[in-house]
Amino acid sequence: MNGKREVSRTVLITGASKGLGRALALELANRGHIIIGCSRAHDKLTSLQPHLSNTDNHFFLHADVKSNNSVEELARIVMEKKGVPDIIVNNAGTINKNNKIWEVPAEEFDTVIDTNLKGTANVLRHFIPLMITKKQGIIVNVSSGWGRSGAALVAPYCASKWAVEGLTRSVAKELPEGMAVVALNPGVINTDMLASCFGNSAALYQTPESWALKAATMILNLTAADNGASLTV
């Protein structure tokens, strides 16, 4: 089908224990690619591993993208065990409980920004220099339709994803030839995060598994020519 599916690539996915990250990990592994998955939820990572084809090829470890030190250690271990990833998917993310901005607790606002924006930046900080040594690499920063518009009651989330869009466009101008960073809006998917906003009506939207079929193909087809793009699955 797709020539690029013939070549096994190493893909690092943050937030791989549930939702989009988990579905993408399963789909890419099923296509013969090597998954490096990280998450704060160690038990969920452990339960994911047996579901992947060629279990021994993959590597899962605990990491908290909010912590620069944790991501620094992640990069060190990944290099030691698997080498430089071919593709990185900055997927780890969280959302605030529906609330007007003046009713969102400061701690909750900080968690959204620290995970969605600073977490993405932490991964870029420690992995881009490794990719530069190979003069190649694709980085996908998971954004949102709300990173290109706005919505009531989720202002912290919208702000974080607008920031991811701006961060991506700026970093694209800093990368050497042969590399690319893109912002990817996954679309509206029935995940725990969507349920927190939409309630029961989240079930009307596509599942992470059906989304991953399209997303995996799209991600595998990205090239250096896509650098700086804002894309939608």
Short mmCIF file of N, CA, C and O in Angstrom, two decimals, residues 95-99 144-146 149-154 157-158 187-206:
data_model
loop_
_atom_site.label_atom_id
_atom_site.label_comp_id
_atom_site.label_asym_id
_atom_site.label_seq_id
_atom_site.Cartn_x
_atom_site.Cartn_y
_atom_site.Cartn_z
N ILE A 95 -6.74 18.69 30.17
CA ILE A 95 -7.69 19.80 29.98
C ILE A 95 -8.25 20.19 31.34
O ILE A 95 -8.28 19.36 32.26
N ASN A 96 -8.65 21.43 31.47
CA ASN A 96 -9.27 21.88 32.72
C ASN A 96 -10.72 21.41 32.78
O ASN A 96 -11.35 21.16 31.75
N LYS A 97 -11.27 21.30 33.98
CA LYS A 97 -12.70 21.07 34.13
C LYS A 97 -13.43 22.30 33.58
O LYS A 97 -12.98 23.42 33.75
N ASN A 98 -14.56 22.07 32.92
CA ASN A 98 -15.33 23.18 32.35
C ASN A 98 -15.56 24.26 33.41
O ASN A 98 -16.14 23.99 34.46
N ASN A 99 -15.08 25.46 33.11
CA ASN A 99 -15.22 26.56 34.06
C ASN A 99 -14.85 27.87 33.39
O ASN A 99 -13.99 27.89 32.49
N SER A 144 -4.94 21.18 18.53
CA SER A 144 -6.39 21.04 18.67
C SER A 144 -7.07 22.06 17.77
O SER A 144 -6.47 23.10 17.46
N GLY A 145 -8.28 21.77 17.37
CA GLY A 145 -9.07 22.79 16.68
C GLY A 145 -9.22 24.02 17.56
O GLY A 145 -9.32 25.14 17.07
N TRP A 146 -9.22 23.79 18.88
CA TRP A 146 -9.31 24.90 19.82
C TRP A 146 -7.97 25.63 19.98
O TRP A 146 -7.88 26.60 20.71
N SER A 149 -8.96 28.35 17.33
CA SER A 149 -10.22 29.08 17.55
C SER A 149 -10.34 29.30 19.04
O SER A 149 -9.35 29.37 19.74
N GLY A 150 -11.53 29.36 19.57
CA GLY A 150 -11.71 29.52 21.01
C GLY A 150 -13.00 28.85 21.42
O GLY A 150 -13.86 28.58 20.59
N ALA A 151 -13.12 28.56 22.70
CA ALA A 151 -14.33 27.94 23.22
C ALA A 151 -14.51 28.35 24.67
O ALA A 151 -13.55 28.44 25.42
N ALA A 152 -15.76 28.61 25.03
CA ALA A 152 -16.05 28.96 26.42
C ALA A 152 -15.75 27.79 27.34
O ALA A 152 -15.86 26.62 26.94
N LEU A 153 -15.35 28.10 28.55
CA LEU A 153 -15.16 27.15 29.66
C LEU A 153 -13.89 26.30 29.58
O LEU A 153 -13.59 25.55 30.49
N VAL A 154 -13.15 26.44 28.49
CA VAL A 154 -11.88 25.70 28.36
C VAL A 154 -10.76 26.65 27.94
O VAL A 154 -9.86 26.28 27.18
N TYR A 157 -7.08 25.43 28.28
CA TYR A 157 -6.73 24.45 27.25
C TYR A 157 -6.52 25.14 25.90
O TYR A 157 -5.53 24.88 25.21
N CYS A 158 -7.47 26.02 25.53
CA CYS A 158 -7.33 26.75 24.26
C CYS A 158 -6.02 27.54 24.24
O CYS A 158 -5.30 27.52 23.24
N GLY A 187 -8.62 16.43 15.41
CA GLY A 187 -10.06 16.39 15.18
C GLY A 187 -10.77 16.07 16.49
O GLY A 187 -10.17 16.04 17.55
N VAL A 188 -12.07 15.82 16.41
CA VAL A 188 -12.87 15.58 17.61
C VAL A 188 -13.02 14.08 17.80
O VAL A 188 -13.65 13.39 17.00
N ILE A 189 -12.43 13.57 18.89
CA ILE A 189 -12.37 12.12 19.14
C ILE A 189 -12.99 11.83 20.50
O ILE A 189 -12.81 12.60 21.46
N ASN A 190 -13.64 10.70 20.60
CA ASN A 190 -14.27 10.30 21.86
C ASN A 190 -13.23 9.79 22.86
O ASN A 190 -12.95 8.60 22.94
N THR A 191 -12.64 10.71 23.59
CA THR A 191 -11.66 10.37 24.63
C THR A 191 -12.17 10.86 25.98
O THR A 191 -13.19 11.56 26.06
N ASP A 192 -11.44 10.51 27.05
CA ASP A 192 -11.81 11.00 28.39
C ASP A 192 -11.83 12.52 28.42
O ASP A 192 -12.66 13.13 29.08
N MET A 193 -10.88 13.15 27.70
CA MET A 193 -10.82 14.60 27.68
C MET A 193 -12.06 15.20 27.04
O MET A 193 -12.61 16.19 27.51
N LEU A 194 -12.52 14.58 25.95
CA LEU A 194 -13.72 15.10 25.29
C LEU A 194 -14.93 14.91 26.20
O LEU A 194 -15.79 15.80 26.30
N ALA A 195 -14.99 13.77 26.86
CA ALA A 195 -16.12 13.49 27.77
C ALA A 195 -16.18 14.52 28.89
O ALA A 195 -17.27 14.89 29.35
N SER A 196 -15.01 15.03 29.31
CA SER A 196 -15.01 16.03 30.39
C SER A 196 -15.65 17.34 29.91
O SER A 196 -16.18 18.10 30.72
N CYS A 197 -15.60 17.59 28.61
CA CYS A 197 -16.20 18.81 28.05
C CYS A 197 -17.62 18.58 27.58
O CYS A 197 -18.52 19.38 27.83
N PHE A 198 -17.82 17.48 26.86
CA PHE A 198 -19.09 17.25 26.17
C PHE A 198 -20.05 16.33 26.92
O PHE A 198 -21.19 16.17 26.49
N GLY A 199 -19.56 15.67 27.98
CA GLY A 199 -20.42 14.73 28.69
C GLY A 199 -20.75 13.54 27.80
O GLY A 199 -19.93 13.08 27.02
N ASN A 200 -21.99 13.02 27.92
CA ASN A 200 -22.39 11.81 27.19
C ASN A 200 -22.34 11.97 25.68
O ASN A 200 -22.19 10.98 24.95
N SER A 201 -22.47 13.20 25.19
CA SER A 201 -22.48 13.39 23.73
C SER A 201 -21.11 13.12 23.11
O SER A 201 -20.99 13.02 21.88
N ALA A 202 -20.07 12.97 23.94
CA ALA A 202 -18.76 12.60 23.40
C ALA A 202 -18.83 11.28 22.64
O ALA A 202 -18.09 11.04 21.68
N ALA A 203 -19.77 10.41 23.06
CA ALA A 203 -19.91 9.10 22.43
C ALA A 203 -20.37 9.18 20.97
O ALA A 203 -20.30 8.19 20.24
N LEU A 204 -20.82 10.35 20.54
CA LEU A 204 -21.26 10.52 19.15
C LEU A 204 -20.07 10.63 18.19
O LEU A 204 -20.24 10.53 16.98
N TYR A 205 -18.88 10.83 18.73
CA TYR A 205 -17.71 11.07 17.89
C TYR A 205 -16.90 9.79 17.70
O TYR A 205 -17.09 8.81 18.40
N GLN A 206 -15.97 9.82 16.73
CA GLN A 206 -15.22 8.61 16.39
C GLN A 206 -14.34 8.15 17.54
O GLN A 206 -13.93 8.93 18.40
#
